[in-house]
Every structure is written in C-alpha cells, then in structure tokens.
C-alpha cells in the first residue's frame, strides 16, 4: 500500500522524558498529563503509523498545521466526560482544514447505563467535531460506541486503546527476576478523605505497605515527587504529605515510608524501561488499565480490578483478566502469587489478535499506513 498520508502531526505528549529532574515537579506532572499511562497510547501511535510523524503538542498554531501537514492524528483517552472543559481545544481544532484522525477516544462516566451518562457541553462539541473531520473515529470500547450512536455519531469503530497492540522486547530485560508481585493503585494527591475511605484503591496501598511489595506509580503525586527529587528542597507542607503517606501505607514513621519508596517504589517515563521492570516480576495486580496492558504485552500475567467505566469497557473489549475486589480481602502475599500464577491470559491474546485486524483496517480506511512490524500480528 502506498503512503496516502505522509506528513502527520500528532497531538500528544512527548514519547518519553530522558531526565525528569531537569524541571520542577509541578511542570513535570503537567507534562505527563498527570499520568504516565499516557505514554502508552502516545508511543503506540508513533510506533504503529508509517510516515513523517511530528509531535505538535496541544498548543499548536492552526495556520502552521494546515501548511506543514497532510493530517493530524489525535491519540485520545477518556476525554468524553462531565468535568473537563474542552472549549480551548475545540476552538483550536475548528481552525484545522486538514483531516483529523482520532484514535481511542472514550467515555468516563459514573454509570454504565447509556441513558444516565452525562457529559459536558464542550465534550459534546469535541466529539462531534472530531467525527466530522475524518471518515472514521476509533473508540475505546463498545459502551462508548453505543453512547456515541445514541447522540447521532455513527462513523465509529471500536479498536480499544492503541496500546493494546504494542510490542515489547521480552528477552533482554535489564532487571533481575525477583519473584515479586507488583501492585498498582489509582490516586492523584493524597488526602484525609482518601486515607479514611474504604475503597479498593485505599486497600491496595495498605497491602503494599503490609507485605513490602513493589508498586509502580502512574499519577500518585507525592510518591512520584519523592522518587524523582528525593528530599531536595522539601518544605514543611511536603513533610506533612509524607506523614499522610505513611498512614496510608500503614507505617508508623516517615522514615519507614521513605525507605519503602526508595526500595520498592518505581515510576517510569520510558515505556520500554517500564516493560523491562515488569518482566522481572511474577506479574501485576491493581486498578491501572495501562499497568495491566504493559504486563500482558510483556509476557506477564495481570489481574485488573476495573473500578470505573473507562477501565471496564476496555477490559471487556479485549479480555483483560479481571479480579474482584473481594478477592483482596484477607489475602496473603502467597495468595497474590497464586492469583497471578493461576491467571489465564489466553482470552486476551486471542481477542488482541482479532482486534488488531480491525485496528489495521481502521488506520488504512483513514488513509494511514500501518507499520505491521510494530503491531501485534494476527
């Protein structure tokens, strides 16, 4: 197939950050979109599409985009929701005259009942505009597809998140295998409300502290701050946050919390390093969708506790092995190892291969040339 679209602007974050210490935490946190999981679908698009791809960020000049590129590609996430104000972004996109191809957009809703879904006016503007700018848009799951159809948007194909189809090198991990279970929870800033809650994410941090198990952090601000910058220049407010973390994990003193983070905490700004570290473990248990996908694509089992609509629909679409929250009650470290060792990943592998065919066809129908060597083969 010849390249129909060659010059491609990608509306995304950076693919990785070589040295996160070069900037202050506040800027670093914003630059990852508050979540390192964003690196997954960003890298997927760059790896999966052939052509001259250039990251244009989100604060682009529409006039330059129209002049310099043949199309814009937008690797999206759970952008259709009730809380995010997309007015600024829609105002930019309305000035784009070339095709805009959206990959992996999804709902983030409080209900899995279509009639109960509520989204902001700007979210509706955004998805209607994106739909009008391309032959097809792709979405994260059938729940999003069906909701879009309910509001009159029908040029939609379910591909899941593009990260599902990423390949990782599984033979040359730089980490030594240590027979551990990696845990992942979902949280941003620590708060007293979270510490005193009884939700599954709260329990995961407590389990990590109880059994001294490693954690990979994606959006946990305090842990990421400490892992990147240690105690450098920390003020009294930061010390109070460390005390709050100690309570969350079940430690008595701040020094225990710091030792745990130094020994067991990890944050990755490079998806290949992330994959390599996961390969040194038995596998991953937690509520992080992209954490589970990294593990499964790296040849390790994962069990995902789907705690909201956006994780549930992707998990359902591609068959990510699930775990019920109740299975973490009174579980031991050996019990978690058994959960992972007993995990059947065959459904994920099968559905991933079948869906990859649809994903490739979607790219081709949007006049993009897929790099088949970089997409999981059928």
GROMACS .gro file of N, CA and C in nm, residues 243-315:
model
  219
  243UNK      N    1   0.397   1.229   5.600
  243UNK     CA    2   0.332   1.171   5.718
  243UNK      C    3   0.197   1.110   5.680
  244UNK      N    4   0.125   1.180   5.593
  244UNK     CA    5  -0.003   1.127   5.545
  244UNK      C    6   0.018   0.999   5.466
  245UNK      N    7   0.122   0.995   5.383
  245UNK     CA    8   0.152   0.873   5.307
  245UNK      C    9   0.183   0.757   5.400
  246UNK      N   10   0.261   0.783   5.504
  246UNK     CA   11   0.295   0.677   5.600
  246UNK      C   12   0.168   0.616   5.659
  247UNK      N   13   0.071   0.699   5.690
  247UNK     CA   14  -0.055   0.649   5.743
  247UNK      C   15  -0.128   0.567   5.639
  248UNK      N   16  -0.126   0.613   5.514
  248UNK     CA   17  -0.193   0.541   5.406
  248UNK      C   18  -0.137   0.400   5.389
  249UNK      N   19  -0.005   0.388   5.396
  249UNK     CA   20   0.061   0.258   5.374
  249UNK      C   21   0.070   0.175   5.502
  250UNK      N   22   0.041   0.234   5.616
  250UNK     CA   23   0.045   0.161   5.742
  250UNK      C   24   0.178   0.167   5.815
  251UNK      N   25   0.260   0.267   5.783
  251UNK     CA   26   0.388   0.284   5.852
  251UNK      C   27   0.372   0.380   5.970
  252UNK      N   28   0.454   0.361   6.072
  252UNK     CA   29   0.447   0.443   6.192
  252UNK      C   30   0.523   0.574   6.174
  253UNK      N   31   0.638   0.567   6.108
  253UNK     CA   32   0.725   0.684   6.095
  253UNK      C   33   0.750   0.719   5.948
  254UNK      N   34   0.778   0.847   5.927
  254UNK     CA   35   0.808   0.893   5.791
  254UNK      C   36   0.928   0.821   5.732
  255UNK      N   37   1.027   0.792   5.815
  255UNK     CA   38   1.149   0.729   5.766
  255UNK      C   39   1.120   0.592   5.707
  256UNK      N   40   1.020   0.523   5.763
  256UNK     CA   41   0.981   0.392   5.707
  256UNK      C   42   0.918   0.411   5.570
  257UNK      N   43   0.840   0.517   5.556
  257UNK     CA   44   0.776   0.545   5.428
  257UNK      C   45   0.881   0.576   5.323
  258UNK      N   46   0.978   0.656   5.358
  258UNK     CA   47   1.083   0.693   5.264
  258UNK      C   48   1.165   0.571   5.223
  259UNK      N   49   1.193   0.484   5.319
  259UNK     CA   50   1.270   0.361   5.287
  259UNK      C   51   1.190   0.273   5.192
  260UNK      N   52   1.060   0.262   5.218
  260UNK     CA   53   0.976   0.182   5.129
  260UNK      C   54   0.982   0.237   4.987
  261UNK      N   55   0.964   0.367   4.973
  261UNK     CA   56   0.965   0.426   4.840
  261UNK      C   57   1.099   0.407   4.771
  262UNK      N   58   1.208   0.424   4.845
  262UNK     CA   59   1.341   0.408   4.787
  262UNK      C   60   1.366   0.264   4.742
  263UNK      N   61   1.316   0.169   4.821
  263UNK     CA   62   1.341   0.027   4.792
  263UNK      C   63   1.241  -0.032   4.693
  264UNK      N   64   1.114   0.007   4.704
  264UNK     CA   65   1.007  -0.064   4.632
  264UNK      C   66   0.929   0.022   4.533
  265UNK      N   67   0.943   0.153   4.542
  265UNK     CA   68   0.865   0.240   4.454
  265UNK      C   69   0.931   0.260   4.319
  266UNK      N   70   0.852   0.265   4.214
  266UNK     CA   71   0.905   0.288   4.080
  266UNK      C   72   0.810   0.379   4.001
  267UNK      N   73   0.868   0.467   3.922
  267UNK     CA   74   0.791   0.545   3.826
  267UNK      C   75   0.873   0.549   3.698
  268UNK      N   76   0.806   0.534   3.584
  268UNK     CA   77   0.877   0.524   3.457
  268UNK      C   78   0.829   0.632   3.360
  269UNK      N   79   0.926   0.696   3.298
  269UNK     CA   80   0.898   0.796   3.195
  269UNK      C   81   0.941   0.745   3.059
  270UNK      N   82   0.961   0.613   3.050
  270UNK     CA   83   1.001   0.543   2.927
  270UNK      C   84   0.929   0.408   2.929
  271UNK      N   85   0.843   0.382   2.833
  271UNK     CA   86   0.760   0.261   2.838
  271UNK      C   87   0.842   0.134   2.823
  272UNK      N   88   0.955   0.138   2.755
  272UNK     CA   89   1.037   0.018   2.741
  272UNK      C   90   1.105  -0.019   2.873
  273UNK      N   91   1.147   0.082   2.950
  273UNK     CA   92   1.200   0.055   3.083
  273UNK      C   93   1.091   0.001   3.175
  274UNK      N   94   0.972   0.055   3.161
  274UNK     CA   95   0.856   0.007   3.238
  274UNK      C   96   0.832  -0.141   3.209
  275UNK      N   97   0.831  -0.175   3.082
  275UNK     CA   98   0.811  -0.314   3.043
  275UNK      C   99   0.921  -0.404   3.098
  276UNK      N  100   1.045  -0.358   3.089
  276UNK     CA  101   1.157  -0.439   3.138
  276UNK      C  102   1.146  -0.468   3.286
  277UNK      N  103   1.104  -0.368   3.363
  277UNK     CA  104   1.090  -0.389   3.507
  277UNK      C  105   0.978  -0.489   3.537
  278UNK      N  106   0.866  -0.478   3.468
  278UNK     CA  107   0.755  -0.570   3.490
  278UNK      C  108   0.797  -0.713   3.459
  279UNK      N  109   0.883  -0.730   3.360
  279UNK     CA  110   0.930  -0.864   3.324
  279UNK      C  111   1.012  -0.929   3.435
  280UNK      N  112   1.061  -0.850   3.529
  280UNK     CA  113   1.139  -0.906   3.640
  280UNK      C  114   1.050  -0.959   3.752
  281UNK      N  115   0.919  -0.947   3.735
  281UNK     CA  116   0.824  -0.985   3.840
  281UNK      C  117   0.739  -1.103   3.798
  282UNK      N  118   0.658  -1.153   3.891
  282UNK     CA  119   0.558  -1.254   3.856
  282UNK      C  120   0.450  -1.192   3.769
  283UNK      N  121   0.407  -1.070   3.805
  283UNK     CA  122   0.303  -1.002   3.730
  283UNK      C  123   0.248  -0.887   3.811
  284UNK      N  124   0.134  -0.834   3.767
  284UNK     CA  125   0.078  -0.710   3.822
  284UNK      C  126  -0.066  -0.730   3.864
  285UNK      N  127  -0.098  -0.678   3.981
  285UNK     CA  128  -0.236  -0.673   4.030
  285UNK      C  129  -0.269  -0.528   4.062
  286UNK      N  130  -0.386  -0.481   4.018
  286UNK     CA  131  -0.422  -0.345   4.053
  286UNK      C  132  -0.535  -0.289   3.970
  287UNK      N  133  -0.554  -0.158   3.982
  287UNK     CA  134  -0.665  -0.090   3.916
  287UNK      C  135  -0.620  -0.009   3.795
  288UNK      N  136  -0.495  -0.023   3.755
  288UNK     CA  137  -0.442   0.057   3.644
  288UNK      C  138  -0.454  -0.018   3.512
  289UNK      N  139  -0.535   0.037   3.423
  289UNK     CA  140  -0.555  -0.025   3.291
  289UNK      C  141  -0.424  -0.039   3.216
  290UNK      N  142  -0.348   0.070   3.204
  290UNK     CA  143  -0.224   0.062   3.127
  290UNK      C  144  -0.117  -0.019   3.199
  291UNK      N  145  -0.124  -0.024   3.331
  291UNK     CA  146  -0.033  -0.112   3.404
  291UNK      C  147  -0.057  -0.258   3.368
  292UNK      N  148  -0.185  -0.295   3.356
  292UNK     CA  149  -0.218  -0.432   3.317
  292UNK      C  150  -0.176  -0.459   3.173
  293UNK      N  151  -0.197  -0.363   3.085
  293UNK     CA  152  -0.161  -0.382   2.943
  293UNK      C  153  -0.010  -0.395   2.927
  294UNK      N  154   0.068  -0.314   2.998
  294UNK     CA  155   0.214  -0.327   2.993
  294UNK      C  156   0.255  -0.469   3.032
  295UNK      N  157   0.198  -0.519   3.141
  295UNK     CA  158   0.235  -0.653   3.187
  295UNK      C  159   0.199  -0.759   3.083
  296UNK      N  160   0.076  -0.758   3.036
  296UNK     CA  161   0.030  -0.860   2.942
  296UNK      C  162   0.109  -0.855   2.812
  297UNK      N  163   0.139  -0.735   2.764
  297UNK     CA  164   0.216  -0.721   2.641
  297UNK      C  165   0.363  -0.754   2.660
  298UNK      N  166   0.405  -0.767   2.787
  298UNK     CA  167   0.544  -0.801   2.819
  298UNK      C  168   0.559  -0.946   2.860
  299UNK      N  169   0.453  -1.024   2.841
  299UNK     CA  170   0.460  -1.166   2.871
  299UNK      C  171   0.440  -1.201   3.016
  300UNK      N  172   0.377  -1.112   3.093
  300UNK     CA  173   0.349  -1.138   3.235
  300UNK      C  174   0.200  -1.131   3.260
  301UNK      N  175   0.149  -1.212   3.352
  301UNK     CA  176   0.006  -1.206   3.382
  301UNK      C  177  -0.029  -1.078   3.457
  302UNK      N  178  -0.153  -1.036   3.442
  302UNK     CA  179  -0.204  -0.921   3.515
  302UNK      C  180  -0.348  -0.949   3.551
  303UNK      N  181  -0.388  -0.894   3.664
  303UNK     CA  182  -0.529  -0.901   3.704
  303UNK      C  183  -0.576  -0.760   3.733
  304UNK      N  184  -0.673  -0.715   3.657
  304UNK     CA  185  -0.722  -0.579   3.666
  304UNK      C  186  -0.851  -0.573   3.747
  305UNK      N  187  -0.853  -0.484   3.845
  305UNK     CA  188  -0.975  -0.455   3.919
  305UNK      C  189  -1.036  -0.332   3.853
  306UNK      N  190  -1.136  -0.352   3.772
  306UNK     CA  191  -1.197  -0.241   3.698
  306UNK      C  192  -1.285  -0.160   3.792
  307UNK      N  193  -1.244  -0.036   3.819
  307UNK     CA  194  -1.313   0.044   3.920
  307UNK      C  195  -1.393   0.160   3.861
  308UNK      N  196  -1.399   0.171   3.728
  308UNK     CA  197  -1.482   0.273   3.666
  308UNK      C  198  -1.515   0.231   3.523
  309UNK      N  199  -1.599   0.311   3.457
  309UNK     CA  200  -1.649   0.272   3.325
  309UNK      C  201  -1.537   0.265   3.222
  310UNK      N  202  -1.438   0.355   3.231
  310UNK     CA  203  -1.336   0.361   3.127
  310UNK      C  204  -1.246   0.237   3.131
  311UNK      N  205  -1.214   0.187   3.250
  311UNK     CA  206  -1.132   0.066   3.257
  311UNK      C  207  -1.216  -0.058   3.226
  312UNK      N  208  -1.343  -0.056   3.269
  312UNK     CA  209  -1.428  -0.173   3.248
  312UNK      C  210  -1.452  -0.200   3.101
  313UNK      N  211  -1.477  -0.094   3.022
  313UNK     CA  212  -1.512  -0.120   2.883
  313UNK      C  213  -1.392  -0.169   2.802
  314UNK      N  214  -1.272  -0.119   2.831
  314UNK     CA  215  -1.154  -0.169   2.760
  314UNK      C  216  -1.124  -0.312   2.803
  315UNK      N  217  -1.136  -0.339   2.933
  315UNK     CA  218  -1.113  -0.475   2.983
  315UNK      C  219  -1.210  -0.574   2.918
   0.00000   0.00000   0.00000
